Coordinates of C-alpha atoms in Angstrom, one line a residue:
M16 CA 0.0 -0.1 -0.4
K17 CA 0.9 3.6 0.0
V18 CA 0.5 6.4 2.7
W19 CA 1.2 8.9 0.8
K20 CA 4.4 8.8 -2.0
F21 CA 5.9 6.1 0.4
R22 CA 5.0 2.6 -0.6
I23 CA 5.6 0.4 2.0
S24 CA 4.8 -3.7 2.6
L25 CA 4.3 -5.9 5.5
G26 CA 4.2 -9.3 3.8
W27 CA 7.2 -9.8 5.6
L28 CA 5.3 -10.6 8.9
C29 CA 2.2 -12.2 7.5
S30 CA 4.9 -15.2 6.0
D31 CA 7.4 -15.3 8.5
I32 CA 4.7 -16.2 10.9
L33 CA 3.8 -18.8 8.3
R34 CA 7.8 -20.1 7.9
A35 CA 8.2 -20.1 11.3
V36 CA 5.2 -21.9 11.6
D37 CA 5.7 -24.8 8.4
N38 CA 8.8 -25.6 10.0
T39 CA 7.2 -26.3 13.3
I40 CA 5.2 -28.8 11.5
Q41 CA 7.6 -30.1 9.5
S42 CA 10.0 -30.9 12.1
S43 CA 7.1 -32.4 13.9
F44 CA 6.3 -34.4 11.2
T45 CA 9.8 -35.8 10.5
D46 CA 9.3 -36.4 14.6
A47 CA 7.2 -38.8 14.5
R48 CA 7.6 -40.3 11.4
T49 CA 11.2 -41.4 13.1
R50 CA 8.9 -42.6 15.9
I51 CA 6.7 -44.4 13.7
V52 CA 10.2 -46.3 11.9
Q53 CA 11.9 -47.2 14.7
R54 CA 8.3 -49.1 16.5
I55 CA 7.7 -51.0 13.4
K56 CA 11.3 -51.7 12.9
D57 CA 10.2 -53.5 16.8
E58 CA 7.8 -55.1 16.0
A59 CA 9.7 -57.2 13.5
D60 CA 12.2 -58.0 15.0
A61 CA 9.9 -59.4 17.9
L62 CA 7.9 -60.8 15.8
L63 CA 11.2 -62.2 13.7
A64 CA 12.7 -63.7 16.2
Q65 CA 9.5 -65.9 17.1
V66 CA 8.8 -66.9 13.9
G67 CA 11.6 -66.5 11.4
H68 CA 12.3 -65.1 8.2
T69 CA 9.4 -66.6 6.6
T70 CA 7.5 -64.7 4.0
S71 CA 3.7 -64.5 5.3
A72 CA 6.1 -63.0 8.2
V73 CA 7.7 -60.2 6.0
N74 CA 4.4 -59.6 4.0
D75 CA 2.4 -59.1 7.6
I76 CA 4.9 -56.1 8.6
G77 CA 5.2 -54.7 5.5
R78 CA 1.6 -53.9 5.0
K79 CA 1.6 -53.3 8.5
F80 CA 4.7 -50.1 8.1
I81 CA 2.5 -49.2 4.9
H82 CA -0.1 -49.2 7.0
D83 CA 0.9 -46.9 9.9
T84 CA 2.6 -44.6 7.6
F85 CA 0.2 -43.8 5.1
D86 CA -1.8 -43.1 8.9
T87 CA 0.5 -41.0 10.2
A88 CA 1.0 -38.8 6.6
R89 CA -2.8 -38.4 6.2
T90 CA -3.6 -37.5 10.0
T91 CA -0.2 -35.4 10.0
A92 CA -1.2 -33.6 6.9
T93 CA -4.7 -33.0 8.2
V94 CA -3.4 -31.4 11.4
V95 CA -1.2 -29.4 8.5
F96 CA -3.5 -28.0 6.7
L97 CA -5.8 -27.0 9.5
L98 CA -2.5 -25.3 11.1
L99 CA -1.7 -23.5 8.0
L100 CA -5.3 -22.2 8.1
I101 CA -5.7 -21.2 11.2
S102 CA -2.6 -19.2 11.2
S103 CA -2.9 -17.8 8.3
I104 CA -6.4 -16.4 9.4
V105 CA -5.0 -15.4 12.4
S106 CA -2.0 -13.3 11.0
N107 CA -4.2 -12.0 9.1
V108 CA -6.4 -10.7 11.3
L109 CA -3.4 -8.9 13.8
L110 CA -2.5 -7.5 10.4
V111 CA -5.4 -5.5 9.6
C112 CA -5.8 -4.8 13.0
G113 CA -1.8 -3.5 13.5
L114 CA -2.7 -0.5 9.6
I115 CA -6.1 0.3 12.0
G116 CA -4.2 0.6 14.9
G117 CA -1.1 2.8 13.0
L118 CA -3.5 4.7 10.4
N119 CA -5.6 5.4 13.7
L120 CA -2.4 6.9 14.8
V121 CA -1.8 9.4 12.1
F122 CA -5.8 10.4 11.5
G123 CA -5.3 10.9 15.5
R124 CA -2.3 12.7 15.0
L125 CA -3.4 15.0 12.6
L126 CA -6.5 15.4 14.1
F127 CA -5.6 17.1 17.0
D128 CA -2.8 19.4 15.9
R129 CA -3.6 22.6 17.3
K130 CA -3.2 24.0 13.4
L131 CA -4.7 21.2 11.2
S132 CA -7.7 20.5 13.5
P133 CA -10.9 22.6 12.9
R134 CA -11.8 25.3 15.5
V135 CA -14.4 24.7 18.1
T136 CA -14.4 28.5 18.3
P137 CA -13.2 30.7 16.3
T138 CA -10.1 30.9 18.4
K139 CA -9.8 27.6 20.1
P140 CA -8.9 23.7 17.5
L141 CA -10.4 20.5 18.7
G142 CA -8.5 18.7 21.1
F143 CA -9.0 15.2 23.6
R144 CA -9.4 14.2 26.1
L145 CA -9.7 10.4 27.9
D146 CA -12.8 11.1 29.4
Q147 CA -15.5 12.3 27.9
T148 CA -18.5 12.6 30.6
A149 CA -19.5 16.2 30.7
G150 CA -17.7 19.0 32.6
S151 CA -14.8 20.8 32.7
P152 CA -11.4 19.6 34.4
A153 CA -10.9 21.5 37.9
K154 CA -7.4 22.8 38.8
L155 CA -4.9 20.5 40.9
E156 CA -5.1 21.1 45.3
Y157 CA -1.1 20.2 45.7
V158 CA 1.5 20.2 48.2
A159 CA 4.8 19.4 47.1
K160 CA 7.7 19.1 50.1
N161 CA 10.5 17.2 50.5
Q162 CA 8.7 15.4 53.5
I163 CA 5.4 15.9 54.3
A164 CA 3.5 14.5 58.5
L165 CA 0.8 12.9 57.1
T166 CA -2.0 14.1 60.3
D167 CA -1.2 17.7 58.4
V168 CA -3.1 16.9 55.1
G169 CA -5.7 18.4 56.3
Y170 CA -7.2 15.2 56.6
D171 CA -10.8 14.2 59.4
H172 CA -9.0 11.4 60.9
R173 CA -11.4 10.1 63.0
K174 CA -14.0 9.4 60.3
M175 CA -11.0 7.3 58.2
P176 CA -7.4 7.3 60.3
D177 CA -5.3 5.1 57.6
W178 CA -3.1 5.3 54.9
F179 CA -1.3 2.8 52.6
V180 CA 2.1 2.7 52.1
D181 CA 4.9 2.2 49.4
L182 CA 7.2 -0.1 51.2
R183 CA 10.5 1.9 49.9
T184 CA 9.9 5.2 50.8
T185 CA 10.9 6.8 53.0
R186 CA 8.3 6.9 57.0
S187 CA 9.3 8.4 60.1
G188 CA 6.7 9.2 63.5
E189 CA 3.9 7.1 65.7
G190 CA 2.3 4.2 64.0
T191 CA 5.2 4.1 61.2
H192 CA 6.0 0.6 61.7
M193 CA 5.4 -1.9 59.0
R194 CA 2.4 -3.4 58.9
L195 CA 2.3 -5.0 55.9
C196 CA -1.5 -5.2 54.3
V197 CA -2.9 -5.4 50.5
P198 CA -5.3 -3.0 50.1
Q199 CA -7.2 -2.6 47.1
P200 CA -6.2 -6.1 45.9
I201 CA -8.1 -5.7 42.6
S202 CA -7.2 -2.0 41.7
L203 CA -4.7 -2.7 39.0
A204 CA -3.3 -5.8 40.4
L205 CA -0.7 -6.3 37.8
R206 CA 1.0 -3.3 37.4
R207 CA 0.7 -2.6 40.8
I208 CA 3.1 -6.0 41.5
F209 CA 5.5 -4.8 38.7
S210 CA 6.3 -1.8 40.6
G211 CA 6.8 -3.2 43.8
R212 CA 3.5 -1.4 44.5
Y213 CA 1.0 -4.2 45.6
L214 CA 2.4 -4.9 49.5
M215 CA 2.0 -2.2 51.2
T216 CA 2.1 -0.7 54.7
R217 CA -0.5 0.8 57.2
I218 CA -0.2 4.0 58.7
S219 CA -3.2 4.4 61.0
L220 CA -3.6 8.1 62.2
S221 CA -4.7 9.4 65.7
S222 CA -5.2 13.3 67.1
E223 CA -3.6 12.4 69.9
T224 CA 0.0 12.2 68.8
T225 CA 2.3 14.6 69.7
E226 CA 4.4 17.2 67.4
S227 CA 7.2 15.4 67.7
S228 CA 5.7 12.3 67.0
K229 CA 4.1 12.8 64.1
P230 CA 4.0 10.7 60.9
T231 CA 6.4 11.7 58.1
I232 CA 7.3 10.3 54.7
S233 CA 10.3 11.5 52.5
V234 CA 12.1 10.9 49.7
L235 CA 15.8 11.2 49.4
G236 CA 17.6 13.4 46.6
D237 CA 15.8 16.1 45.2
A238 CA 12.4 14.4 44.4
K239 CA 9.3 15.4 46.0
I240 CA 6.3 13.7 47.6
V241 CA 3.8 15.7 46.2
C242 CA 0.2 15.3 48.2
I243 CA -2.9 15.5 45.7
K244 CA -5.9 15.9 47.2
V245 CA -8.8 14.3 44.9
A246 CA -11.7 15.9 45.8
E247 CA -15.5 14.9 45.3
G248 CA -16.2 13.1 41.8
Q249 CA -12.6 14.0 40.3
R250 CA -10.8 11.5 38.5
V251 CA -6.8 12.2 38.7
I252 CA -4.8 10.0 36.2
F253 CA -0.9 9.1 37.6
R254 CA 1.4 6.5 36.4
V255 CA 2.0 4.1 39.1
A256 CA 5.4 4.2 39.1
D257 CA 5.1 7.3 40.9
L258 CA 2.8 5.8 43.4
R259 CA 3.9 6.6 47.3
A260 CA 1.1 6.6 49.3
F261 CA -3.0 7.1 49.1
S262 CA -5.1 7.4 51.7
M263 CA -7.4 4.8 53.1
A264 CA -11.4 6.6 51.2
L265 CA -9.1 7.0 47.8
K266 CA -9.9 4.5 45.6
L267 CA -8.3 3.4 42.7
R268 CA -9.2 1.5 39.4
S269 CA -7.5 1.2 35.9
V270 CA -9.3 1.8 32.5
Y271 CA -9.0 0.4 29.2
T272 CA -8.9 2.5 26.0
A273 CA -8.5 2.7 22.6
H274 CA -8.4 5.9 22.1
V275 CA -5.5 7.1 20.2
G276 CA -5.0 9.3 23.0
T277 CA -3.1 7.1 25.3
H278 CA -0.9 6.3 23.1
I279 CA -0.4 10.2 22.6
L280 CA 0.1 10.2 27.0
G281 CA 2.9 7.4 27.5
L282 CA 0.0 5.4 29.3
G283 CA -1.1 2.8 26.4
A284 CA -3.8 1.0 26.6
F285 CA -4.4 0.5 30.3
Y286 CA -3.9 3.7 33.0
A287 CA -4.4 4.2 35.9
V288 CA -7.1 6.7 38.4
A289 CA -8.0 7.9 41.5
E290 CA -11.0 8.8 42.3
G291 CA -13.8 9.1 44.9
K292 CA -12.9 12.4 48.6
G293 CA -9.2 11.6 49.6
H294 CA -5.6 12.1 48.9
L295 CA -3.1 11.0 47.0
I296 CA 0.5 11.4 47.4
L297 CA 3.5 11.0 44.6
A298 CA 6.8 10.9 44.0
S299 CA 8.3 13.6 41.0
D300 CA 11.7 13.4 39.9
G301 CA 12.7 16.6 40.4
E302 CA 12.4 19.2 42.2
Q303 CA 10.8 21.8 40.3
V304 CA 6.8 21.0 40.5
K305 CA 4.6 23.7 39.2
L306 CA 0.8 23.5 37.6
A307 CA -0.1 23.5 34.5
P308 CA -0.5 26.6 32.3
N309 CA -3.5 26.9 29.8
G310 CA -1.9 27.3 26.5
G311 CA 1.8 26.1 27.5
S312 CA 2.9 23.4 25.4
F313 CA 5.4 20.4 27.2
L314 CA 6.2 17.1 27.1
S315 CA 3.7 14.2 28.2
E316 CA 6.4 12.3 30.0
S317 CA 6.4 15.9 31.7
M318 CA 3.0 15.4 33.6
L319 CA 2.8 14.0 37.0
C320 CA -1.0 14.0 36.9
W321 CA -4.1 15.6 35.3
D322 CA -7.4 15.8 35.7
S323 CA -9.0 13.2 33.9
R324 CA -10.9 15.3 31.9
S325 CA -8.3 17.1 30.8
E326 CA -7.6 18.8 26.8
F327 CA -4.8 18.6 24.8
T328 CA -3.6 19.7 21.7
L329 CA -0.6 18.7 20.2
A330 CA 2.7 21.1 18.5
Q331 CA 4.3 19.5 16.5
V332 CA 6.0 18.8 12.3
P333 CA 2.8 17.7 9.9
S334 CA 4.9 15.7 7.9
F335 CA 5.5 12.2 7.9
L336 CA 9.0 11.3 9.0
G337 CA 7.6 13.9 11.6
I338 CA 4.2 11.8 12.4
W339 CA 6.3 8.5 12.7
L340 CA 9.4 9.5 14.6
N341 CA 9.0 13.1 16.3
E342 CA 7.0 12.5 19.3
P343 CA 4.3 15.9 19.6
S344 CA 4.5 17.7 22.5
L345 CA 1.1 18.6 24.2
V346 CA -0.4 22.0 24.3
S347 CA -2.9 22.2 27.3
N348 CA -6.0 23.3 26.3
S349 CA -7.8 23.7 29.6
V350 CA -8.1 26.4 33.1
S351 CA -3.8 26.8 34.0
G352 CA -3.5 23.9 37.1
S353 CA -5.7 20.7 35.9
G354 CA -2.0 19.0 35.6
L355 CA 1.4 19.0 36.7
L356 CA 4.3 19.3 35.6
D357 CA 7.8 17.6 37.0
E358 CA 10.7 18.9 34.9
G359 CA 13.1 16.9 36.6
R360 CA 11.7 14.2 34.3
P361 CA 14.0 12.8 30.7
N362 CA 13.4 15.1 28.2
G363 CA 11.3 12.7 25.8
S364 CA 11.7 9.0 25.8
G365 CA 15.1 7.0 24.1
M366 CA 15.1 5.1 21.0
M367 CA 14.0 1.4 22.0
V368 CA 10.6 3.2 23.6
R369 CA 10.3 5.5 20.6
L370 CA 10.8 2.5 18.1
W371 CA 8.4 0.0 20.6
R372 CA 5.7 3.1 19.9
L373 CA 5.5 3.0 16.3
F374 CA 5.4 -0.8 15.6
R375 CA 3.1 -2.2 19.2
F376 CA -0.5 -1.7 17.0
L377 CA 1.1 -4.3 14.1
F378 CA 2.3 -6.8 17.7
M379 CA -0.3 -5.3 20.1
P380 CA -3.2 -3.3 18.4
F381 CA -6.3 -3.4 20.3

């Protein structure tokens, strides 16, 4: 097929799959034939040892060998054609889905380009957001410090006195001894397991805690502990790798979507959301954390968290190489402060990550 002036062929993907299946089948057929020949030879040797080298015995052995070999070849051929048919159908379906996903990416990049996209108003271009529910994003309330005392967060300790804290987060003060638990075991289970945040420690707060013994959490180096207040009805998107703690009232969940925006934001098909009324604590990579300004341009990797209803457009070079090889910058289309930027994040993804994003749709089209 042609994409603009370039001819692209992806037939190699199907041919490689079929070639691998064919080699596997041929190897299995050869092994099966060798085993049958050896079994018939053993039976022939045993029969000859009993009845001698008579003509009738040899004829019986020959007929049995021909019959068994023919049945094996027929069965193997049937299985071969069936597997080839199945693999051909599966590879073609994956190829079509991959092409649809790739075209979805290209069209999404062009559709949400701040210069090329249709205008909602004369001055406002069409943007994208992951949460399609009605309403506008709210400004995030947050505190960023080197250490945070959990009793100072502005929290009703009598109604909900517990926090769940990552085991690798430095903690001190009353009640911060290890109390292993698995909070919300189903929520974000796989991501928390692979990031080492499935097991956490539980900290119970008390209104009788003295000033000198307040339960405190901190991180090392120039990183900051960022505590975000999640209001009732608000949903905050974050990356599980940044999670350090959350209050018991907060609900974590995983959301699946095929929206091209998750690819642009570097989230994948599943992304993490915190909702309910409570507090979410994340760790920044750098010393400076600030609110994302309306109309400001920044890389998706620099975003620490944002309201799920935040809207973005793209700043990019709308060319063939620009679409496929260059990462776009995000331009906030929402109220200032609906997201948080971590200025210590690396500027852009590594080469392997960029290649994976480029070819992901050929292997994981959904």
